[in-house]
XYZ file of C-alpha atoms in Angstrom:
531
model
C -2.142 67.893 24.161
C -4.423 65.671 23.358
C -4.863 66.767 20.264
C -1.259 66.827 19.222
C -0.862 63.427 19.606
C -3.918 62.721 17.692
C -2.819 64.359 14.820
C 0.855 62.786 15.296
C -0.976 59.745 14.962
C -2.923 60.735 12.109
C 0.658 61.450 10.211
C 1.788 57.919 11.004
C -0.763 56.271 10.181
C -0.636 57.522 6.599
C 2.558 57.096 6.674
C 2.094 53.934 7.303
C -0.762 53.130 4.268
C 1.254 54.774 1.140
C 4.001 53.238 2.197
C 2.381 50.062 2.065
C 0.774 50.734 -0.947
C 3.589 51.137 -2.908
C 5.863 48.434 -0.583
C 3.228 45.991 -0.753
C 4.993 43.518 2.079
C 3.440 40.605 2.699
C 2.406 40.381 7.030
C 4.227 37.165 7.887
C 5.914 36.994 10.343
C 8.508 34.309 7.641
C 9.416 37.377 5.978
C 12.066 39.529 6.653
C 10.808 41.996 4.492
C 8.054 42.759 7.154
C 10.727 42.444 10.323
C 12.411 45.129 8.395
C 9.346 47.832 7.635
C 7.912 46.904 11.355
C 10.930 48.088 12.770
C 11.588 50.737 10.318
C 6.922 51.521 11.064
C 8.742 51.450 14.750
C 10.935 54.504 14.485
C 9.547 56.450 11.994
C 6.877 56.370 15.340
C 9.084 57.087 17.890
C 10.332 60.113 15.516
C 7.195 61.572 15.025
C 6.189 61.562 18.905
C 9.798 63.207 19.745
C 9.219 65.563 17.593
C 5.938 66.325 18.673
C 7.034 66.727 22.300
C 9.902 68.695 21.460
C 8.033 71.526 19.029
C 4.926 71.048 20.441
C 4.125 70.152 23.640
C 7.591 72.231 24.417
C 8.956 69.912 26.678
C 11.466 66.797 26.869
C 10.628 63.590 28.532
C 11.930 59.483 28.676
C 9.019 58.647 31.345
C 5.846 56.718 30.161
C 6.193 58.365 27.099
C 5.048 57.184 23.253
C 7.719 57.560 21.823
C 10.312 55.444 24.410
C 7.360 52.550 23.787
C 7.803 52.154 20.571
C 11.953 52.853 19.794
C 12.158 50.085 22.987
C 9.443 47.879 20.567
C 11.785 48.624 17.959
C 14.571 47.314 19.397
C 13.084 44.017 20.268
C 11.900 43.541 16.389
C 15.632 44.271 15.111
C 17.329 41.919 18.170
C 14.461 39.381 17.629
C 14.556 39.421 14.715
C 18.614 38.752 14.164
C 18.176 36.288 16.091
C 16.247 34.409 14.715
C 17.800 34.853 11.220
C 21.183 33.415 13.090
C 18.841 30.626 14.692
C 17.546 29.998 11.460
C 22.085 29.558 9.496
C 22.927 26.356 8.002
C 25.333 25.616 10.697
C 22.300 24.480 13.147
C 20.207 23.179 10.386
C 22.969 22.134 7.891
C 20.908 18.165 7.357
C 18.356 19.751 7.506
C 18.492 21.844 4.420
C 20.094 18.458 2.777
C 16.859 17.131 2.705
C 14.659 20.540 0.905
C 15.285 18.677 -2.851
C 15.469 15.145 -3.285
C 17.171 13.724 -6.093
C 17.375 10.458 -7.927
C 19.084 8.852 -10.228
C 18.472 8.427 -14.055
C 19.587 6.968 -17.234
C 19.928 9.973 -19.801
C 19.731 8.201 -23.226
C 16.858 6.751 -21.871
C 14.676 9.896 -19.522
C 15.235 12.533 -22.589
C 14.424 11.284 -25.756
C 16.851 12.523 -29.296
C 16.401 14.522 -30.955
C 16.366 15.906 -34.629
C 17.733 18.769 -36.433
C 14.222 20.839 -36.892
C 12.948 20.500 -32.543
C 16.612 22.329 -31.516
C 15.689 25.417 -29.990
C 18.084 28.331 -30.944
C 16.342 31.455 -29.692
C 18.134 32.192 -26.184
C 16.631 35.248 -24.216
C 18.186 37.774 -25.548
C 17.786 36.991 -29.110
C 14.202 36.955 -28.689
C 13.985 40.171 -26.855
C 16.324 41.454 -29.884
C 12.870 39.761 -32.364
C 10.565 40.673 -29.717
C 11.695 44.583 -30.436
C 11.937 44.542 -33.582
C 8.424 42.976 -34.314
C 7.533 46.456 -32.313
C 9.806 48.572 -34.292
C 7.565 47.553 -37.029
C 4.114 48.322 -35.972
C 3.261 52.102 -35.714
C 0.274 52.655 -33.486
C 1.397 50.257 -30.791
C 5.016 51.424 -30.754
C 4.169 55.155 -30.034
C 1.919 53.614 -26.627
C 3.354 50.611 -25.222
C 6.706 49.166 -25.637
C 7.682 45.356 -24.816
C 8.217 44.067 -21.350
C 11.383 42.456 -20.567
C 9.617 38.717 -18.889
C 10.245 36.860 -22.245
C 9.435 33.618 -20.193
C 10.505 30.762 -21.643
C 6.846 27.591 -22.171
C 5.313 25.163 -23.673
C 2.785 26.173 -25.788
C 0.352 23.412 -28.054
C 3.898 21.149 -27.657
C 6.461 23.543 -28.529
C 8.857 25.853 -26.531
C 8.188 29.246 -26.652
C 9.291 32.658 -25.274
C 6.024 35.171 -24.803
C 6.698 38.623 -22.795
C 3.499 41.297 -23.172
C 3.369 44.455 -24.092
C 3.635 47.374 -21.102
C 2.444 50.977 -21.134
C 5.431 53.062 -22.528
C 5.120 55.814 -19.740
C 2.908 57.591 -17.656
C 0.923 59.452 -20.005
C 0.475 56.271 -22.688
C -0.681 54.969 -19.616
C -3.491 57.263 -19.206
C -4.351 56.676 -22.262
C -4.389 53.565 -22.470
C -5.213 52.012 -19.105
C -9.201 52.349 -19.459
C -8.511 49.470 -22.266
C -5.717 47.461 -21.360
C -2.745 46.133 -23.197
C -4.653 44.588 -26.021
C -1.302 41.759 -27.190
C 1.472 39.789 -25.885
C 4.871 38.566 -27.807
C 5.333 35.262 -28.668
C 8.817 33.771 -29.891
C 8.991 30.505 -31.529
C 12.362 29.007 -29.628
C 12.818 26.251 -33.098
C 12.493 29.365 -36.061
C 12.859 32.775 -34.596
C 9.414 33.316 -35.453
C 7.678 36.031 -34.021
C 3.629 37.050 -33.461
C 1.888 39.550 -31.677
C -0.614 37.857 -29.976
C -4.362 39.232 -29.304
C -5.986 37.911 -26.161
C -10.108 37.157 -26.406
C -9.418 39.904 -24.141
C -7.185 42.807 -23.033
C -4.987 42.364 -20.221
C -6.467 44.255 -18.018
C -3.712 42.970 -14.919
C 0.012 44.203 -15.146
C 3.272 44.679 -13.938
C 3.125 48.168 -15.760
C -0.555 48.988 -14.521
C 0.289 51.693 -11.526
C -2.546 51.840 -9.243
C -4.797 49.104 -8.444
C -4.419 46.730 -11.198
C -0.699 46.468 -10.957
C -1.043 42.997 -10.898
C 1.755 42.814 -7.457
C -1.058 45.031 -5.307
C -4.331 43.456 -6.480
C -3.029 40.263 -5.225
C -1.495 41.901 -2.002
C -4.406 43.184 -1.052
C -6.253 39.773 -1.446
C -3.671 37.611 0.051
C -2.089 39.527 2.720
C -0.627 37.067 4.410
C 1.485 35.381 1.727
C 5.028 35.715 0.848
C 5.516 36.501 -3.262
C 8.106 34.615 -5.638
C 8.332 35.891 -8.903
C 5.336 36.884 -11.097
C 5.563 34.606 -13.915
C 3.620 35.286 -17.681
C 2.247 32.730 -19.185
C -0.090 31.418 -21.527
C -2.527 28.604 -21.298
C -3.119 26.010 -24.672
C -5.631 28.684 -25.209
C -3.968 31.889 -25.660
C -5.441 32.879 -22.507
C -2.635 35.274 -20.288
C -2.247 34.493 -16.838
C 0.047 36.116 -13.611
C 1.480 33.033 -12.404
C 3.117 33.435 -8.273
C 4.698 30.971 -6.359
C 4.316 30.986 -2.832
C 6.661 30.832 -0.306
C 7.274 29.680 3.318
C 10.006 29.367 5.328
C 10.855 25.646 6.215
C 13.721 25.933 8.447
C 13.698 28.673 11.327
C 12.078 31.775 10.792
C 13.745 32.911 8.023
C 15.841 29.421 6.056
C 14.998 27.350 3.503
C 12.768 28.894 1.222
C 10.534 26.421 -0.820
C 6.694 26.599 -2.742
C 4.247 26.002 -0.812
C 1.970 26.953 -3.570
C 0.826 28.574 -6.775
C -1.648 32.109 -7.326
C -2.855 31.994 -10.889
C -4.149 35.531 -11.799
C -5.723 35.666 -15.222
C -4.097 38.659 -16.653
C -7.073 39.737 -18.392
C -10.468 39.390 -16.263
C -8.880 39.782 -12.670
C -10.123 36.240 -11.388
C -7.280 34.952 -9.572
C -7.521 31.280 -7.451
C -5.484 30.566 -5.165
C -3.822 25.918 -5.562
C -1.512 23.888 -3.822
C 1.035 22.474 -6.226
C 0.271 19.019 -6.658
C -3.032 20.244 -7.923
C -1.606 22.899 -10.227
C -2.958 22.551 -14.437
C -0.220 21.026 -16.704
C -0.126 23.860 -18.926
C 1.482 26.098 -16.038
C 5.713 25.528 -16.606
C 6.977 27.675 -14.391
C 5.808 26.396 -10.580
C 9.575 27.065 -8.642
C 11.686 29.590 -9.650
C 15.077 28.527 -10.873
C 16.951 30.441 -8.089
C 15.190 28.429 -5.051
C 16.056 25.403 -7.216
C 19.477 26.388 -7.660
C 19.715 27.322 -4.332
C 18.261 23.843 -3.191
C 20.216 21.820 -5.267
C 23.701 23.475 -3.941
C 22.595 23.489 0.162
C 22.392 19.150 -1.333
C 25.435 19.153 -2.636
C 27.526 21.540 0.470
C 25.611 19.881 3.693
C 25.531 15.741 2.801
C 28.603 15.577 5.586
C 27.933 18.660 7.777
C 28.360 21.961 7.833
C 31.796 22.355 9.048
C 32.813 20.099 6.715
C 31.648 22.547 3.584
C 34.551 24.513 4.777
C 37.603 22.629 5.786
C 37.896 18.790 4.704
C 34.962 19.721 1.683
C 34.776 15.897 1.172
C 32.345 15.284 -1.442
C 30.383 18.567 -1.509
C 29.081 19.431 -4.569
C 28.260 22.550 -6.624
C 26.602 23.712 -9.808
C 27.698 24.645 -12.404
C 27.640 29.339 -12.417
C 25.358 29.023 -15.260
C 21.977 26.434 -16.366
C 19.156 26.312 -19.107
C 16.222 25.001 -20.056
C 15.171 21.795 -21.930
C 11.594 21.143 -22.815
C 10.635 17.621 -22.372
C 6.747 15.500 -22.468
C 5.150 19.735 -22.440
C 7.012 20.555 -19.428
C 9.893 22.824 -18.911
C 13.205 21.297 -16.979
C 16.270 23.530 -15.752
C 19.424 21.936 -16.661
C 22.343 22.550 -15.081
C 25.802 20.673 -14.558
C 27.320 19.364 -10.928
C 31.223 19.817 -9.998
C 33.700 19.509 -7.527
C 33.610 21.979 -4.997
C 36.912 23.216 -6.427
C 34.678 24.225 -10.146
C 37.806 22.836 -12.107
C 36.493 22.060 -15.621
C 34.429 19.062 -15.407
C 31.234 18.421 -14.301
C 30.616 14.571 -12.311
C 27.351 15.062 -13.819
C 24.263 17.279 -14.139
C 20.891 17.501 -13.013
C 17.533 18.226 -14.675
C 14.257 19.638 -12.182
C 10.487 20.176 -13.418
C 10.596 23.229 -12.359
C 6.294 22.187 -12.229
C 6.893 19.542 -9.974
C 10.220 20.129 -8.631
C 10.582 15.876 -9.380
C 14.891 16.349 -9.265
C 16.435 14.020 -11.240
C 20.236 13.769 -11.460
C 23.045 11.918 -14.430
C 26.121 10.563 -13.388
C 27.556 11.403 -16.358
C 31.105 12.831 -16.567
C 31.270 15.844 -18.720
C 32.935 19.326 -19.624
C 31.721 21.987 -17.617
C 29.576 24.558 -19.952
C 31.643 27.898 -20.465
C 34.498 25.293 -21.582
C 32.120 24.284 -24.050
C 31.377 27.604 -25.003
C 34.988 28.312 -25.082
C 35.692 25.374 -27.363
C 32.953 26.227 -29.291
C 34.740 30.181 -30.283
C 38.004 28.928 -30.483
C 36.850 26.329 -33.830
C 35.611 30.005 -35.436
C 38.377 32.572 -33.374
C 39.456 33.648 -36.605
C 35.683 35.217 -36.950
C 35.473 36.577 -33.365
C 32.352 35.083 -32.263
C 30.427 34.928 -29.338
C 28.932 31.708 -27.730
C 24.969 31.471 -26.274
C 25.203 29.357 -23.018
C 24.834 25.592 -24.471
C 21.341 23.984 -23.978
C 21.995 19.320 -23.094
C 20.449 17.516 -26.102
C 19.925 13.966 -26.962
C 21.397 12.776 -29.944
C 22.584 9.648 -31.283
C 22.128 8.240 -27.017
C 24.078 10.416 -25.988
C 24.243 14.268 -24.615
C 25.371 16.590 -26.480
C 25.980 20.740 -25.963
C 24.282 23.293 -28.848
C 25.237 27.057 -28.731
C 24.196 29.020 -31.426
C 27.466 31.586 -32.217
C 26.459 35.104 -32.578
C 28.438 37.939 -34.078
C 28.597 41.525 -32.231
C 25.779 42.608 -33.391
C 24.618 39.444 -31.068
C 23.476 38.198 -34.364
C 23.085 34.489 -34.702
C 25.833 33.374 -37.661
C 26.980 29.743 -36.969
C 25.708 27.363 -35.149
C 27.710 24.581 -32.632
C 27.609 21.020 -31.377
C 30.438 20.680 -28.555
C 30.547 16.522 -27.345
C 29.373 16.749 -23.324
C 31.751 13.976 -22.354
C 35.031 15.286 -24.132
C 34.706 18.891 -25.156
C 37.523 18.700 -27.741
C 35.161 17.233 -30.194
C 33.390 20.353 -31.877
C 31.320 20.474 -35.144
C 30.286 23.767 -36.688
C 27.818 24.483 -39.507
C 25.461 27.888 -40.593
C 22.909 25.409 -40.510
C 21.119 23.341 -37.456
C 20.799 21.191 -39.903
C 24.700 21.041 -41.512
C 25.955 21.220 -37.609
C 23.428 18.491 -36.820
C 24.251 16.130 -39.265
C 28.378 17.021 -39.705
C 27.944 15.244 -35.846
C 25.761 12.318 -36.464
C 28.251 11.786 -39.635
C 31.468 12.518 -38.055
C 32.064 8.474 -37.242
C 31.420 7.687 -40.592
C 34.995 7.001 -42.513
C 36.955 5.943 -38.492
C 37.920 2.241 -38.898
C 36.372 -0.659 -37.246
C 38.804 -1.198 -34.107
C 39.734 -4.657 -33.066
C 37.520 -6.188 -30.487
C 39.509 -6.751 -27.043
C 39.082 -9.886 -25.242
C 36.134 -9.486 -22.159
C 39.650 -9.397 -18.760
C 38.478 -11.543 -15.636
C 36.385 -9.216 -13.352
C 37.393 -9.923 -9.224
C 35.439 -8.748 -6.698
C 36.569 -7.513 -3.628
C 35.214 -5.427 -0.631
C 37.656 -3.207 1.934
C 38.015 0.582 3.233
C 39.648 3.136 1.626
C 42.835 4.235 3.448
C 43.219 7.743 0.251
C 41.235 8.667 -2.501
C 41.492 11.565 -5.233
C 40.326 13.520 -8.246
C 41.608 14.057 -11.292
C 40.437 15.102 -14.373
C 41.625 14.175 -17.567
C 40.272 14.686 -20.876
C 37.512 16.779 -18.903
C 36.778 13.211 -17.694
C 36.867 12.971 -13.599
C 38.290 9.702 -12.395
C 39.179 8.655 -9.059
C 41.770 6.692 -7.081
C 41.733 5.525 -4.446
C 44.255 2.852 -1.907
C 42.384 0.839 -0.432
C 43.265 -1.842 2.990
C 45.422 -4.688 2.347
C 46.027 -3.892 -1.450
C 49.136 -3.192 -3.331
C 49.129 -1.169 -6.505
C 46.110 1.812 -7.054
C 42.585 1.849 -8.136
C 40.715 3.572 -10.459
C 37.126 4.026 -11.649
C 35.830 7.476 -13.620
C 32.393 8.557 -12.594
C 30.173 7.485 -15.113
C 29.905 4.114 -12.455
C 28.884 5.580 -9.562
C 27.061 8.399 -8.447
C 28.011 8.082 -4.876
C 32.176 8.077 -5.715
C 32.138 12.239 -5.093
C 31.128 10.690 -1.709
C 33.555 8.318 -0.712
C 36.263 9.406 1.872
C 38.620 7.188 3.601
C 37.379 5.099 6.275
C 34.103 3.675 3.825
C 34.463 0.277 2.399
C 32.792 -0.544 -0.964
C 32.709 -3.134 -2.305
C 33.725 -3.534 -6.030
C 34.864 -5.766 -9.598
C 37.653 -4.581 -10.695
C 40.098 -6.153 -13.794
C 43.528 -5.435 -13.847
C 44.567 -3.073 -16.500
C 48.300 -3.186 -18.333
C 49.582 -0.008 -16.576
C 49.224 -1.588 -13.300
C 46.309 0.052 -12.200
C 42.564 -1.551 -11.153
C 40.539 -0.516 -12.744
C 36.281 -0.349 -11.150
C 33.864 -2.008 -13.660
C 31.071 -1.622 -11.612
C 29.883 -0.808 -7.294
C 27.790 -3.192 -5.137
């Protein structure tokens, strides 16, 4: 009987080792995957010992049996994990969720340098992938053994935006043939002119996600960092062209499972296998991707959603903000920034502003510029050439003439770039298209050259007022968000453009405001500044 139990224990241990070899779960109580893995391991163990008792020992008993202890432990794990999952939810910690990311207010014209036509990135990820695959098709010796991995990470390399992606083994037998020497190259796509180069590092890439055994990048790091919760692996290269895997290390700051953030980074040299774990503030400046976009977007949404508490986000929804459906990247001062619009929770066709997040440091800046929602700008660009049935890429935000402008490529059904479009972010009905980037930018910058000069209006008298809000509503007019207010003890309606204050979306009935306003000819009092 002891022999049968010993054999069962060995089988159970073997299953644990084999499953861990492939699942690579962090041994960390903050990982919900660890709790799920522990539950399954205990449940499988209970099942094995129960089967041994029934079919080997040929008896069935409930008391003081290994399988009953294991089954009880699995139920405790399931219950405890469920309780901690519920406790970590925003309903109990709404205010803490808003503090995961801190936003400062910036000046777009000052923070984002104007860009010339020969600096505008025109190649999106889909186009980069097509260009990379086409390049591989030209390399007969390589294409028979390798394919291009789907990474295409956007980074800044020697002062210019590029996308990089390693080669990977093109199947099991190709891996067998080449794993001894490793992967000889990676692809680099220039995002401005679309040039594709096959880069050859000083040493072959021996640690990658396409390795099947112990040089698999995730497995290699997991066995060195058993307790760390890994984020997404990002392929990057330093300024000398040395390939690295950049791996964020996560921690949960709220409860046991809530408030995921990045506490450090593991850097793995993809050629030599050398690795080190650094604090976020110690990461080299050439690294561009420390904070994953999904983590950043989630934190920004928490910040906009729970400012007035959890229940307000469901019922009243006063001042509740959300990111728009999509994001893109900007290259600023040798860093990569995530860009996304900020809109009201009802998600109309207008943004109240947008944010830029440095993906290396998580420095976040909000720009209170009323603008068109990105998909509205895409529709507007497509509508300008609707007879051609071109499809717009997701826009990037650039500074042209000191104002925010959406730039996008227009593709045909084959995915080839045929034209370019610029859409005024503050008035998406103003669209400029062209066959080349130079032509499109030139048209945009010269579009007002023939416009007659308007007669300068006499300055209006400004009045100061401090009063409480008795009602507040927002409306979208020609792509711009305006807030209309009724104030206690005042006749008439007060109007304010979102650009006047980043606090406007958070104002609610009962709040006291101090403003300066002018009397307009239509009888509405226009607020010109907030104190």
